[in-house]
CSV table of C-alpha atoms and ligand atoms in Angstrom, one decimal:
chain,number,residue,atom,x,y,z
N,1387,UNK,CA,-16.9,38.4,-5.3
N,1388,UNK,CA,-14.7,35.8,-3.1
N,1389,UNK,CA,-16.9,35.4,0.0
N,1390,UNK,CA,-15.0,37.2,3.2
N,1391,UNK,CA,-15.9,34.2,5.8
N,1392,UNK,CA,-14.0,31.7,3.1
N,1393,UNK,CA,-10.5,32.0,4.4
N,1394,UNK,CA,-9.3,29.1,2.4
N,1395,UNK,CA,-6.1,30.2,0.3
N,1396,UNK,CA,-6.7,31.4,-3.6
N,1397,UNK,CA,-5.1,28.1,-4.2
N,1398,UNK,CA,-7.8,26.2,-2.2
N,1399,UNK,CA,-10.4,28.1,-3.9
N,1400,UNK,CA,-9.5,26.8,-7.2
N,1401,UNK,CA,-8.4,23.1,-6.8
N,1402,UNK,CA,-11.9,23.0,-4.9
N,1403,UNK,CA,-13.8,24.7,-8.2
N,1404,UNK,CA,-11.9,22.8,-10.9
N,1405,UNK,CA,-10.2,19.6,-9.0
N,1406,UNK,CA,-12.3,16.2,-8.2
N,1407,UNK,CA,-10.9,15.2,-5.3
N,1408,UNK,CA,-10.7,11.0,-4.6
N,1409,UNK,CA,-12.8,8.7,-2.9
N,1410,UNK,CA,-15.3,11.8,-1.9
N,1411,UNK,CA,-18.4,13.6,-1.9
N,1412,UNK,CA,-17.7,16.3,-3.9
N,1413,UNK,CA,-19.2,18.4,-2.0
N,1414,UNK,CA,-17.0,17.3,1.2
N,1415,UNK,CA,-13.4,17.9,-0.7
N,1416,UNK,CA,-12.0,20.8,1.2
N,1417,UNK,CA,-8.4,19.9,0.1
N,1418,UNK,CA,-5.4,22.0,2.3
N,1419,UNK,CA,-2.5,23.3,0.5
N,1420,UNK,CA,0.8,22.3,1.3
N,1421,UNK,CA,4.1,24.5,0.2
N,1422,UNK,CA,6.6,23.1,2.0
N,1423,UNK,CA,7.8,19.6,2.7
N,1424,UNK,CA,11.4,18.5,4.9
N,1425,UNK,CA,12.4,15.2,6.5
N,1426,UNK,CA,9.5,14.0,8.0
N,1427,UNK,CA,7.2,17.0,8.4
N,1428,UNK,CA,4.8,18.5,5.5
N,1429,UNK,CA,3.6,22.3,6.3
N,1430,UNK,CA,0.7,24.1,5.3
N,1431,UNK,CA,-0.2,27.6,3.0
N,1432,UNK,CA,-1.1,28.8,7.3
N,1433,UNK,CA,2.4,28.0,8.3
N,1434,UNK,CA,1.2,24.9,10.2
N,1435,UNK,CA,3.7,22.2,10.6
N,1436,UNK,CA,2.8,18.2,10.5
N,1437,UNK,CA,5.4,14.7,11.7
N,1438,UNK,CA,4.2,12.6,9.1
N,1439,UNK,CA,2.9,9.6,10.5
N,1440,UNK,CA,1.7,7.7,7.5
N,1441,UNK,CA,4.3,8.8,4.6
N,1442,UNK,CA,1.1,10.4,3.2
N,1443,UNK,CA,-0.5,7.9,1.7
N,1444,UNK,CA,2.1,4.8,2.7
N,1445,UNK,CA,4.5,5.7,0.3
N,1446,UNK,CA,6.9,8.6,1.0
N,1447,UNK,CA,9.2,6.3,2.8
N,1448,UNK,CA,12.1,8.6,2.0
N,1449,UNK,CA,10.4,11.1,3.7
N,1450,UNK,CA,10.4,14.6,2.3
N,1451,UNK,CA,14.4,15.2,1.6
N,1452,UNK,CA,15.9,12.7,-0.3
N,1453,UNK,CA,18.6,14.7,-2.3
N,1454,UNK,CA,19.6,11.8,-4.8
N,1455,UNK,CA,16.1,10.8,-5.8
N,1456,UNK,CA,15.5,15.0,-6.7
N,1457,UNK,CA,18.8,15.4,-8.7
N,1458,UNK,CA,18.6,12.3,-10.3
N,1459,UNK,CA,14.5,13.3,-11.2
N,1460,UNK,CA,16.5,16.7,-12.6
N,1461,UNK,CA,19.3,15.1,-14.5
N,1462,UNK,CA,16.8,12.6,-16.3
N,1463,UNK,CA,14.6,15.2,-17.4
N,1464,UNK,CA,17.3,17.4,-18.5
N,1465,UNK,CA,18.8,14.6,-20.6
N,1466,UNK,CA,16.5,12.7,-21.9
N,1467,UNK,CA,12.9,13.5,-20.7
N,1468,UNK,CA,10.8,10.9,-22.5
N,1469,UNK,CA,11.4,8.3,-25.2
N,1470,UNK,CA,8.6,5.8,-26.0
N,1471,UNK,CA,9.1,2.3,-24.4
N,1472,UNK,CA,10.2,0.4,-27.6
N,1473,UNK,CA,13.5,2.8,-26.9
N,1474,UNK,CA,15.8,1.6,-23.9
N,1475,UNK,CA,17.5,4.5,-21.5
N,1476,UNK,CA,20.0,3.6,-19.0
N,1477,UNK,CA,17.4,4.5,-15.9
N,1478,UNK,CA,15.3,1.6,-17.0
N,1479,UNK,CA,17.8,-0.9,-17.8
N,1480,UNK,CA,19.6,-0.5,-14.4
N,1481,UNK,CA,16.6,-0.5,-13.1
N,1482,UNK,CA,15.0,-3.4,-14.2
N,1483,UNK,CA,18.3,-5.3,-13.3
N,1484,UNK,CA,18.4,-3.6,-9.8
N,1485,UNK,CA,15.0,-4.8,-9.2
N,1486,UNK,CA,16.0,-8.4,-10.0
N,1487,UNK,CA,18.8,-7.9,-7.4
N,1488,UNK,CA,16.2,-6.6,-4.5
N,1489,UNK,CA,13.6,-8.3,-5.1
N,1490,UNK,CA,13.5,-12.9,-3.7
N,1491,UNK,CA,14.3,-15.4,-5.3
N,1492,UNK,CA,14.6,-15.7,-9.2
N,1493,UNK,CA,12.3,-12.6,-10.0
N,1494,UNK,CA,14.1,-11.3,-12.9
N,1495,UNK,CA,12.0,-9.1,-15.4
N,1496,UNK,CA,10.0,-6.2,-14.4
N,1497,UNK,CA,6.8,-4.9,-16.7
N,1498,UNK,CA,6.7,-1.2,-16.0
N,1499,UNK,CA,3.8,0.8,-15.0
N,1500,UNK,CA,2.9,4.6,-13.5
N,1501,UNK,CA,1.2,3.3,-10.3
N,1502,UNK,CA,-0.2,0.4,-8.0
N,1503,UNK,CA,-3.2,0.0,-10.1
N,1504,UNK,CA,-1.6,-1.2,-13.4
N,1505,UNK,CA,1.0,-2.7,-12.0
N,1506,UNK,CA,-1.8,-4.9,-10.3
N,1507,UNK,CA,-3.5,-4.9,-13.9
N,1508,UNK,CA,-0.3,-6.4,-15.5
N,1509,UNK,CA,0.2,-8.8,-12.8
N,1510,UNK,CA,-3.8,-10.1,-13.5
N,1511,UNK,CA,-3.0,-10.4,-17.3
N,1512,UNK,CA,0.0,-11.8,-17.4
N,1513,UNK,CA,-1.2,-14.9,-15.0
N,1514,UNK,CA,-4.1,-15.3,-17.9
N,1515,UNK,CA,-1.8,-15.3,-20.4
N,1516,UNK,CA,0.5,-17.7,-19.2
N,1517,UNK,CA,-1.9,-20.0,-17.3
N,1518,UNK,CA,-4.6,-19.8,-20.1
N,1519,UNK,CA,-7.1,-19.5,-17.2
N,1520,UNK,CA,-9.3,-16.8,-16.3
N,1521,UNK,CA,-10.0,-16.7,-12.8
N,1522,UNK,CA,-8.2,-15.3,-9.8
N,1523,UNK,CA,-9.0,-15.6,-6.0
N,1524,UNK,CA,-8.2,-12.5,-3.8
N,1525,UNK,CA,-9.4,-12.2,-0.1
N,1526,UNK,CA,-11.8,-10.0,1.3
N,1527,UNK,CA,-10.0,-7.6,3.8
N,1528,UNK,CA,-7.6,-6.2,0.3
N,1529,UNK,CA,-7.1,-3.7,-1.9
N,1530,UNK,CA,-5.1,-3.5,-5.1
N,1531,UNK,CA,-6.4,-0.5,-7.1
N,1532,UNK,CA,-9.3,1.8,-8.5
N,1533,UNK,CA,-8.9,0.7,-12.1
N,1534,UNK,CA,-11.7,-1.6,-13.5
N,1535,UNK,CA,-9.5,-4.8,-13.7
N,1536,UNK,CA,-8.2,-5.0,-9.8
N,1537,UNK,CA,-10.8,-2.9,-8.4
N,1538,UNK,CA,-12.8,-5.9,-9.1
N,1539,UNK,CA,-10.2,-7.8,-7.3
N,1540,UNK,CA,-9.7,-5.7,-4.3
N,1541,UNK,CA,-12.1,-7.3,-1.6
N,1542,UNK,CA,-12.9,-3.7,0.8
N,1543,UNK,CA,-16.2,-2.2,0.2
N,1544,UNK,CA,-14.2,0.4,-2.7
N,1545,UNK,CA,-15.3,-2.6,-4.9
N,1546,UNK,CA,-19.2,-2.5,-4.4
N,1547,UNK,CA,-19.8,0.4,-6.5
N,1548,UNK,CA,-17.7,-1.0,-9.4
N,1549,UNK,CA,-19.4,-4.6,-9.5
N,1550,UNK,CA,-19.9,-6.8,-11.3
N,1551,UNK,CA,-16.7,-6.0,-12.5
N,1552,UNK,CA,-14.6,-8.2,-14.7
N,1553,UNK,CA,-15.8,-11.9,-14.4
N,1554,UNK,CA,-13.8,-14.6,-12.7
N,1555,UNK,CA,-12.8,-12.2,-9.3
N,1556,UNK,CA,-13.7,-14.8,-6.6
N,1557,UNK,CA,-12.9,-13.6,-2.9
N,1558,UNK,CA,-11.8,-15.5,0.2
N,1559,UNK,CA,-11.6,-15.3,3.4
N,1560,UNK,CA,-8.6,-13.6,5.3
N,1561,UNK,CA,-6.1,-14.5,8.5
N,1562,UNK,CA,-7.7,-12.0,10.3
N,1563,UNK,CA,-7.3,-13.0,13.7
N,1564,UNK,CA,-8.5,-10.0,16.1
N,1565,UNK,CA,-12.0,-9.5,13.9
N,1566,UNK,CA,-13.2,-13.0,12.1
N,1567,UNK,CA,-14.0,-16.2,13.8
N,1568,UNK,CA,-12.3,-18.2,11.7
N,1569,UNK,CA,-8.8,-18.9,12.7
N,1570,UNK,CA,-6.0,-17.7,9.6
N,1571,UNK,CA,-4.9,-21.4,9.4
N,1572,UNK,CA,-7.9,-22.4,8.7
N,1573,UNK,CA,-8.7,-19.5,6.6
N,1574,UNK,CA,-6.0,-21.4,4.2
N,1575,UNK,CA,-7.8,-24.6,4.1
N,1576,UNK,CA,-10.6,-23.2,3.5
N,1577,UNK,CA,-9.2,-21.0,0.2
N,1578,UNK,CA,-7.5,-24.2,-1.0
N,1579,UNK,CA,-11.2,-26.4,-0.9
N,1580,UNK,CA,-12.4,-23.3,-2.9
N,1581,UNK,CA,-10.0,-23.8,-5.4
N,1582,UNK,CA,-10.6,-27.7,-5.4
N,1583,UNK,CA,-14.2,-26.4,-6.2
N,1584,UNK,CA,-13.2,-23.9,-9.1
N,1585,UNK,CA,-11.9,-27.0,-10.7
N,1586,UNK,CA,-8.7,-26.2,-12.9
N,1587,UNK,CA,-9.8,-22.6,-13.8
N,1588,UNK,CA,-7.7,-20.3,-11.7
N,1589,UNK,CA,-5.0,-18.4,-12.7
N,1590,UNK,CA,-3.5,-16.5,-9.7
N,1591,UNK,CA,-4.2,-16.1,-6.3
N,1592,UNK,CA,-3.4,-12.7,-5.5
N,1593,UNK,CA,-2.6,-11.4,-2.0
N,1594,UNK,CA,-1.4,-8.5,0.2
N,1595,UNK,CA,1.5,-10.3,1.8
N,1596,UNK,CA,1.0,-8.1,5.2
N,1597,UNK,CA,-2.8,-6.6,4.3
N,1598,UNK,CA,-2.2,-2.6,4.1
N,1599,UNK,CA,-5.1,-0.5,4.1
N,1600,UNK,CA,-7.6,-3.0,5.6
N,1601,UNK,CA,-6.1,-3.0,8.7
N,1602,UNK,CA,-2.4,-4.1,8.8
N,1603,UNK,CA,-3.1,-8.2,9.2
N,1604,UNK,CA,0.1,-9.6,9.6
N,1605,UNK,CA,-0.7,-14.0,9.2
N,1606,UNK,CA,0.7,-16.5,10.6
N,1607,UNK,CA,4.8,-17.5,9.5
N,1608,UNK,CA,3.8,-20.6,8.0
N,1609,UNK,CA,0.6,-19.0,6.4
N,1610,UNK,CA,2.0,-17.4,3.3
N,1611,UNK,CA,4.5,-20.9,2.3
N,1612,UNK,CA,1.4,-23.0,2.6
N,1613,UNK,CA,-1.0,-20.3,0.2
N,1614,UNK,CA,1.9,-21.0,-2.4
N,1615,UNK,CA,1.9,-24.5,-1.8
N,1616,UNK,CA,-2.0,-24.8,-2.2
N,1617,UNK,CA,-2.1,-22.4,-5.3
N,1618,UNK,CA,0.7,-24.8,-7.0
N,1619,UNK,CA,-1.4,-27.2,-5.8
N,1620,UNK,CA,-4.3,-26.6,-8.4
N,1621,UNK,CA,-2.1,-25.0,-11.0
N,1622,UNK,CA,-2.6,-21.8,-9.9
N,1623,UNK,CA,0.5,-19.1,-9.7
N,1624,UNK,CA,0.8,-16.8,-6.4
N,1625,UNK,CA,0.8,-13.3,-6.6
N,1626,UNK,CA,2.0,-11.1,-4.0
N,1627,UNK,CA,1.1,-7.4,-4.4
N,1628,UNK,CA,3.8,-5.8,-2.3
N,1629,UNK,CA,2.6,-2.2,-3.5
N,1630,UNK,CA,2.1,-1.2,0.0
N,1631,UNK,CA,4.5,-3.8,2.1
N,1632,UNK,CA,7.4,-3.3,-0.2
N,1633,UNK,CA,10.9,-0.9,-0.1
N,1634,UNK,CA,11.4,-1.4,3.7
N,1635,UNK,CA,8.3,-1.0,5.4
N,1636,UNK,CA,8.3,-4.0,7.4
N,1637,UNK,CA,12.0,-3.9,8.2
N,1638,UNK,CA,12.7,-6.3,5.0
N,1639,UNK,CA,13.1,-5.3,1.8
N,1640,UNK,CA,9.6,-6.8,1.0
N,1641,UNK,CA,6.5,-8.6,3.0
N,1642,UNK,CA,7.2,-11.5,1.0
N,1643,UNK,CA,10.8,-11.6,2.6
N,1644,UNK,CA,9.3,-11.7,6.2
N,1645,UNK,CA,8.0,-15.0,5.4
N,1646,UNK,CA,10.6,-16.4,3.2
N,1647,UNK,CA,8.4,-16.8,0.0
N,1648,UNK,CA,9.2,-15.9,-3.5
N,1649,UNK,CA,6.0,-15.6,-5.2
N,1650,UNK,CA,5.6,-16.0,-9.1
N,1651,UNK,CA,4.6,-12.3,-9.6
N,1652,UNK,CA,5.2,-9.3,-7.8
N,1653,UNK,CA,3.6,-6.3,-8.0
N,1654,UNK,CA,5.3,-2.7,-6.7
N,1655,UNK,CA,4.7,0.8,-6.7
N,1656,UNK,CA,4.4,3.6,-4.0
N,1657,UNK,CA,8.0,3.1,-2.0
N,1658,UNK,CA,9.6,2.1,-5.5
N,1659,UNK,CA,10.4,6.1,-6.2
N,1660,UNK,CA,9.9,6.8,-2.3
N,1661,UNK,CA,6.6,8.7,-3.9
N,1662,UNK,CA,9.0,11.0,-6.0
N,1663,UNK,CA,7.2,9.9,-9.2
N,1664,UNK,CA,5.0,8.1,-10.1
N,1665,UNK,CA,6.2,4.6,-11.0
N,1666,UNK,CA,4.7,0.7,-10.7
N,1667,UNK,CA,6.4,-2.7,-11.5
N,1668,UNK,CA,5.2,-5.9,-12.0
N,1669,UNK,CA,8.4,-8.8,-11.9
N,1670,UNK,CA,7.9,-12.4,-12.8
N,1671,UNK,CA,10.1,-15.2,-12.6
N,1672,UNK,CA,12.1,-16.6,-15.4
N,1673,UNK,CA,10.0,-19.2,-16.3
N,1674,UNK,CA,7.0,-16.5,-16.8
N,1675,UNK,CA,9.4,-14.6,-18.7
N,1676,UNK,CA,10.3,-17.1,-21.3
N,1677,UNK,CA,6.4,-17.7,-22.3
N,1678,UNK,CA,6.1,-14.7,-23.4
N,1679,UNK,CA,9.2,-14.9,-25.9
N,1680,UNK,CA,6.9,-16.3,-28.3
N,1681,UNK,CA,3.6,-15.5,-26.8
N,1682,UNK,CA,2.4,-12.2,-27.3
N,1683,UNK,CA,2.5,-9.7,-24.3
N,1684,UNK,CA,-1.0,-7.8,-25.4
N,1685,UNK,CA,0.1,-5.1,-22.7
N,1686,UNK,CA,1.7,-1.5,-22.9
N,1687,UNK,CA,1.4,1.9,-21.9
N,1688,UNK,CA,2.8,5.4,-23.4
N,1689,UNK,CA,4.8,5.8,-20.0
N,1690,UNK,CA,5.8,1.9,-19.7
N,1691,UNK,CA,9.3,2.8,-18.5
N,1692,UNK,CA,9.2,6.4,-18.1
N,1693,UNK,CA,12.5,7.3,-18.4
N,1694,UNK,CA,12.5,10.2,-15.3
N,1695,UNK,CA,10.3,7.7,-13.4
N,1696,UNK,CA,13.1,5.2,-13.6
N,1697,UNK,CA,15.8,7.5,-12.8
N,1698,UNK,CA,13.8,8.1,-9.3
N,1699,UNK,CA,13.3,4.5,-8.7
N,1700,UNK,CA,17.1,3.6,-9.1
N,1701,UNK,CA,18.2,6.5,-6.9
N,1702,UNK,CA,15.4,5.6,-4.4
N,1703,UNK,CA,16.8,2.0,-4.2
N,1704,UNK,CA,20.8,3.4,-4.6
N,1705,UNK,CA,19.7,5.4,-1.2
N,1706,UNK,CA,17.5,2.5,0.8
N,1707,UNK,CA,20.6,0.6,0.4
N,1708,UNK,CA,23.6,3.3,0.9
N,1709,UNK,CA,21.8,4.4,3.9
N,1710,UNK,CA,20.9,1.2,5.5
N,1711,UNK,CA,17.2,2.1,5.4
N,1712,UNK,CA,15.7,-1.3,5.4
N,1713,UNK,CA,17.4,-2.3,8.9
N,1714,UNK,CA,16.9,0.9,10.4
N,1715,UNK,CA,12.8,0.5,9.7
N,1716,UNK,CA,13.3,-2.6,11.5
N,1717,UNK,CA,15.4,-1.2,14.5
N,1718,UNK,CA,13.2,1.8,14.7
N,1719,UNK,CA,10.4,-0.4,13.9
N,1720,UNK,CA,10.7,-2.4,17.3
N,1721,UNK,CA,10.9,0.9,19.0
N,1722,UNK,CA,7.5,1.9,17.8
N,1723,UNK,CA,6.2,-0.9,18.1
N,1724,UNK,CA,6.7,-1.1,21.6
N,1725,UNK,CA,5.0,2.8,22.0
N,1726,UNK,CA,2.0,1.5,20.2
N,1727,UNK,CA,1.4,-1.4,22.7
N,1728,UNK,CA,2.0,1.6,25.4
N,1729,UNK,CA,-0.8,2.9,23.4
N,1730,UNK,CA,-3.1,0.3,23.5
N,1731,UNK,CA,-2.4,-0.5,27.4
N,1732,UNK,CA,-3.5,3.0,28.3
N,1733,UNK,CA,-6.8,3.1,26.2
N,1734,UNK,CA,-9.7,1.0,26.6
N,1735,UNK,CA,-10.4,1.6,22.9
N,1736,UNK,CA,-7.5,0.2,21.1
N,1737,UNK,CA,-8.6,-3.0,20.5
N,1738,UNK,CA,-4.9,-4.0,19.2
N,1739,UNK,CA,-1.8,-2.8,18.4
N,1740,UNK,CA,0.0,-4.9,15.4
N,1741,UNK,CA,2.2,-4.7,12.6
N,1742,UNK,CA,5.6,-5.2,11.9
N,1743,UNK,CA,9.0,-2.5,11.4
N,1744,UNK,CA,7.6,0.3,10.5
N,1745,UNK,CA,4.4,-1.3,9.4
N,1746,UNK,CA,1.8,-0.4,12.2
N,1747,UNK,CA,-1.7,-0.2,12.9
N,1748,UNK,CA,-4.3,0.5,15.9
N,1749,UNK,CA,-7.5,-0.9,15.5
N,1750,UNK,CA,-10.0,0.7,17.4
N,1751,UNK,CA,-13.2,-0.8,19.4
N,1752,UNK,CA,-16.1,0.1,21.5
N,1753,UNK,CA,-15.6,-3.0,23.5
N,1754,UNK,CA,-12.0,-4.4,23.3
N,1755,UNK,CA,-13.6,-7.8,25.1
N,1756,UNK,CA,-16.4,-7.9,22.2
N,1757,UNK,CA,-14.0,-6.9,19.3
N,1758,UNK,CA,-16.8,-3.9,18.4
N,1759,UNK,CA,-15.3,-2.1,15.9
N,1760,UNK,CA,-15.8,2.1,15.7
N,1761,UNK,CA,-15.8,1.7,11.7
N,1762,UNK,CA,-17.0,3.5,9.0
N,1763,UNK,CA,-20.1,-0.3,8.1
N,1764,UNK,CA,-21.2,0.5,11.4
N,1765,UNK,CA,-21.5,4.3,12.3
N,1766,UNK,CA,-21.3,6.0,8.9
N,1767,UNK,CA,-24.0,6.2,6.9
N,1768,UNK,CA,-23.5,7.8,3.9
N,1769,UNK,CA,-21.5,11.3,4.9
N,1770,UNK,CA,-19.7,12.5,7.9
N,1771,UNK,CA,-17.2,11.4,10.3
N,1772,UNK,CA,-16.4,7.9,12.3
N,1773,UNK,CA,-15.1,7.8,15.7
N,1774,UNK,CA,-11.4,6.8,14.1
N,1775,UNK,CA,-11.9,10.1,11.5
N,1776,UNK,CA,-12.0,12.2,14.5
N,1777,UNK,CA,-9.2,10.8,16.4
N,1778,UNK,CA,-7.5,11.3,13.0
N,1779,UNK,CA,-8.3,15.2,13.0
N,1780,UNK,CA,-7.2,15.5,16.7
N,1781,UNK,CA,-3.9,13.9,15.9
N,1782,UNK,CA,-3.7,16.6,13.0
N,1783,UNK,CA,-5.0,19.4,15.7
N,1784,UNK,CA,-1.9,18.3,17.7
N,1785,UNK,CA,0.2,18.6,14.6
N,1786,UNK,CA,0.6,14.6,13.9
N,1787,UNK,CA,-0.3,13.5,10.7
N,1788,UNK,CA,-1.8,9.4,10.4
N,1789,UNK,CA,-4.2,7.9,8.0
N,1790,UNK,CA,-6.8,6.2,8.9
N,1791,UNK,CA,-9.1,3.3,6.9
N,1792,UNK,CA,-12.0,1.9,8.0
N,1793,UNK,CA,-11.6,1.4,11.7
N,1794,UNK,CA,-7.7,1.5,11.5
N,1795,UNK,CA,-4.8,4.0,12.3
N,1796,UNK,CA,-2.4,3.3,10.1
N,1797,UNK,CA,1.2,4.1,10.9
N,1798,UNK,CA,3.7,4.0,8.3
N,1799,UNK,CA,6.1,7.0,8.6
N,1800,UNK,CA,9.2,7.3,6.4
N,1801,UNK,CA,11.8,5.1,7.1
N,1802,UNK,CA,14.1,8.0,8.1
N,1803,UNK,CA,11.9,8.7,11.5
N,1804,UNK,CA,14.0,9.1,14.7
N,1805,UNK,CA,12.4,7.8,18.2
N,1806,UNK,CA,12.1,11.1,19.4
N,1807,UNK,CA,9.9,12.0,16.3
N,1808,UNK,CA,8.4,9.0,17.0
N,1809,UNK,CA,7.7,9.9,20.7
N,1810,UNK,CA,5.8,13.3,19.7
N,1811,UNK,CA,4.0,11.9,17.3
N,1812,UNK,CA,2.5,9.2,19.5
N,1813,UNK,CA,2.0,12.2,22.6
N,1814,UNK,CA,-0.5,13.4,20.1
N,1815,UNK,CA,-2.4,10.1,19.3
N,1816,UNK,CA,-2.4,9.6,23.0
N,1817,UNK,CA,-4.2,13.0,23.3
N,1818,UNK,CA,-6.3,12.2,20.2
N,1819,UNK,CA,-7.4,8.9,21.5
N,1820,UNK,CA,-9.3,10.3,24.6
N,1821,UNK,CA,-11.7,10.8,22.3
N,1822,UNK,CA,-12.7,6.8,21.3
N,1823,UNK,CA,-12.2,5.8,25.4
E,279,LIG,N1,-2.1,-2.5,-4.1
E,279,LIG,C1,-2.0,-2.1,-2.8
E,279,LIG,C2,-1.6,-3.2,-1.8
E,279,LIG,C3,-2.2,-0.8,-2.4
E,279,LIG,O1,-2.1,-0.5,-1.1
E,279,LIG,C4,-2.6,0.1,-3.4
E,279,LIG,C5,-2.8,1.5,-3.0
E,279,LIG,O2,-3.0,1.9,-1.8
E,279,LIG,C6,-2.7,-0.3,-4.7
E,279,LIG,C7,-2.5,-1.6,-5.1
E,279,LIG,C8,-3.1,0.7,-5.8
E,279,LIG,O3,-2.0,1.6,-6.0
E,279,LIG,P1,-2.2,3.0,-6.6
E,279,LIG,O4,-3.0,3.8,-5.7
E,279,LIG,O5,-0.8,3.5,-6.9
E,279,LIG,O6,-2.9,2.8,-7.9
């Protein structure tokens, strides 16, 4: 007998029963079924309507309607649903070479993947491979992935209950200039003493270019050409992980663009299909490439290459470019931007607005003089809700969707969001946020 208080949906019911959710107490999963999805709003099984302030989880940056990527998803599977990766289809070769176009400098051959994780996994392994060294330095405030291999290199506290880990995952300290006392300049000279120290043994250093879900850290210009120079320094390769930053979000085509760097791997994933299917990429340059023409690559997957995956990719990329996308996140970008420091002006516990295009975050604080932060170390012990997961749920109450992580609001909605979306989606943080002051 169904119990008559539970007015969940039947749906709800069973996902709850049969479904882990992620990240969670189990007992705490109470997941909401959605049946509808347009633009940038997402609507519930009760008819209630969302803006989608995040692009779920940073990745729908098509938003919810993006015509091409569904009939080009269609077509594929209708044609030629699967094939194993030692086949070619014309979805991956166009896509691998479309990638090469998009992407800076030289990059010019993709390893594909099904999500961030592995494509951070490939990135890790091929750097051993080709360096013939086993260590790589990340940074603290980063993630790059649940699975074993960068799980161990993601520096949040997601990597605690994973350690040890794989050996060799040395962390570092990040430009983190609202909540760390050390300045991000010297947060640099500070990574390349450490790998001074390490002696010749590293084989990557692997970073967020702008940090996603720690809190949208956005370094220094001259930060990210100096990391390069230091990591070349001690033979070490640079890998950015652009599986957050990348397709748009920060007005360019990828973080690493906003700087003006062209790492030696990058890694890609969520915005690559829009979140249409699932799909990651690893690209390296040429000279990676060529190692490996006699060198083993000891790497592969069944859906390496997916051939529906890589029809959605190449329509996503086909429409960021056909619709001018990536300079509209950064027009729009400025607009929101400039609502979010309205934000932060009008509540004493925003401690800062910052980001870039359409690549935001508020960090909230007790004391915005102190840098307190309401955060999940400090006022959550074990389960139940931070001050920053409440002003969450009020945002949702008012019908605005926007992550949140740690004791960040992340804002990243789909790059297709008009300003007056934007505007009634930041009336209900401002009615959220009364909450924190
Ligand atoms: N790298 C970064 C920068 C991410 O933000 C994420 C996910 O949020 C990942 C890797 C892992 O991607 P996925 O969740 O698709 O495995």
């Amino acid at each position: 007998m169904s119990d008559p208080t539970d007015d969940r949906t039947e749906i709800e019911r069973i996902d709850k029963e049969h479904v882990f959710g992620t990240w969670s107490y189990q007992s705490e999963v109470d997941p909401t079924q959605i049946v509808d999805a347009d633009g940038v709003r997402f609507t519930d099984a009760a008819g209630n309507d969302f803006i989608d302030f995040s692009g779920q989880l940073m990745c729908s940056n098509l938003g919810h309607a993006a015509d091409r990527v569904s009939e080009a998803i269609a077509d594929q599977a209708d044609s030629v649903p699967y094939v194993a990766p030692n086949y070619t289809t014309e979805a991956r070769a166009r896509l691998g070479e479309k990638l090469a176009e998009v992407t800076p400098g030289d990059l010019t051959k993709t390893f594909f993947s099904t999500s961030g994780t592995e494509a951070v996994e490939a990135a890790i392994k091929i750097a051993k491979f080709y360096t013939g060294k086993d260590k790589i330095v990340s940074r603290y405030r980063s993630y790059h992935g649940a699975t074993y291999g960068s799980i161990s290199v993601t520096g949040d506290p997601r990597r605690l209950a994973a350690e040890p880990g794989i050996p060799g995952a040395i962390k570092a300290p990040d430009p983190y200039a609202y909540g760390s006392t050390m300045d991000p300049m010297e947060s640099l000279e500070y990574i390349d003493e450490m790998l001074m120290l390490e002696g010749d043994t590293v084989a990557a250093v692997l970073v967020e270019p702008i940090v996603g879900s720690n809190g949208i850290l956005v370094p220094p210009e001259e930060y990210l050409p100096r990391l390069k120079e230091i990591a070349h320094d001690h033979g070490a390769l640079l890998i950015c992980d652009e599986v957050m930053a990348g397709f748009g979000r920060t007005g360019e085509w990828f973080g690493s663009d906003v700087f003006g760097v062209t790492p030696d791997i990058m890694t890609m994933a969520k915005g690559l299909t829009g979140a249409y299917q699932p799909l990651g990429a690893t690209i390296v340059t040429p000279e990676i490439a060529a190692h490996f023409e006699d060198n083993m690559l000891t790497h592969g997957h069944t859906y390496a290459g997916h051939p529906v995956a890589c029809a959605a990719g190449l329509a996503a990329i086909e429409t960021y470019q056909e619709e001018n996308l990536i300079e509209r996140a950064s027009e729009t970008g400025e607009y929101l931007g400039e609502q979010l420091e309205e934000l932060a002006d009008a509540h004493p516990s925003v401690g800062e607005a910052r980001g870039v295009g359409l690549f935001r975050g508020l960090e909230l604080t007790k004391h915005s003089e102190e840098r307190v932060p309401f955060g999940e170390r400090e006022d959550k012990v074990g389960k139940g809700s931070t001050v920053v997961d409440e002003v969450a749920a009020a945002a949702y109450e008012n019908g605005t969707y926007v992550a949140n992580m740690i004791n960040t609001l992340i804002i990243a909605p789909p790059l297709t969001i008009t300003e007056s979306e934007i505007d009634e989606a930041i009336a209900s943080l401002d009615a959220a946020l009364e909450i924190s002051d």
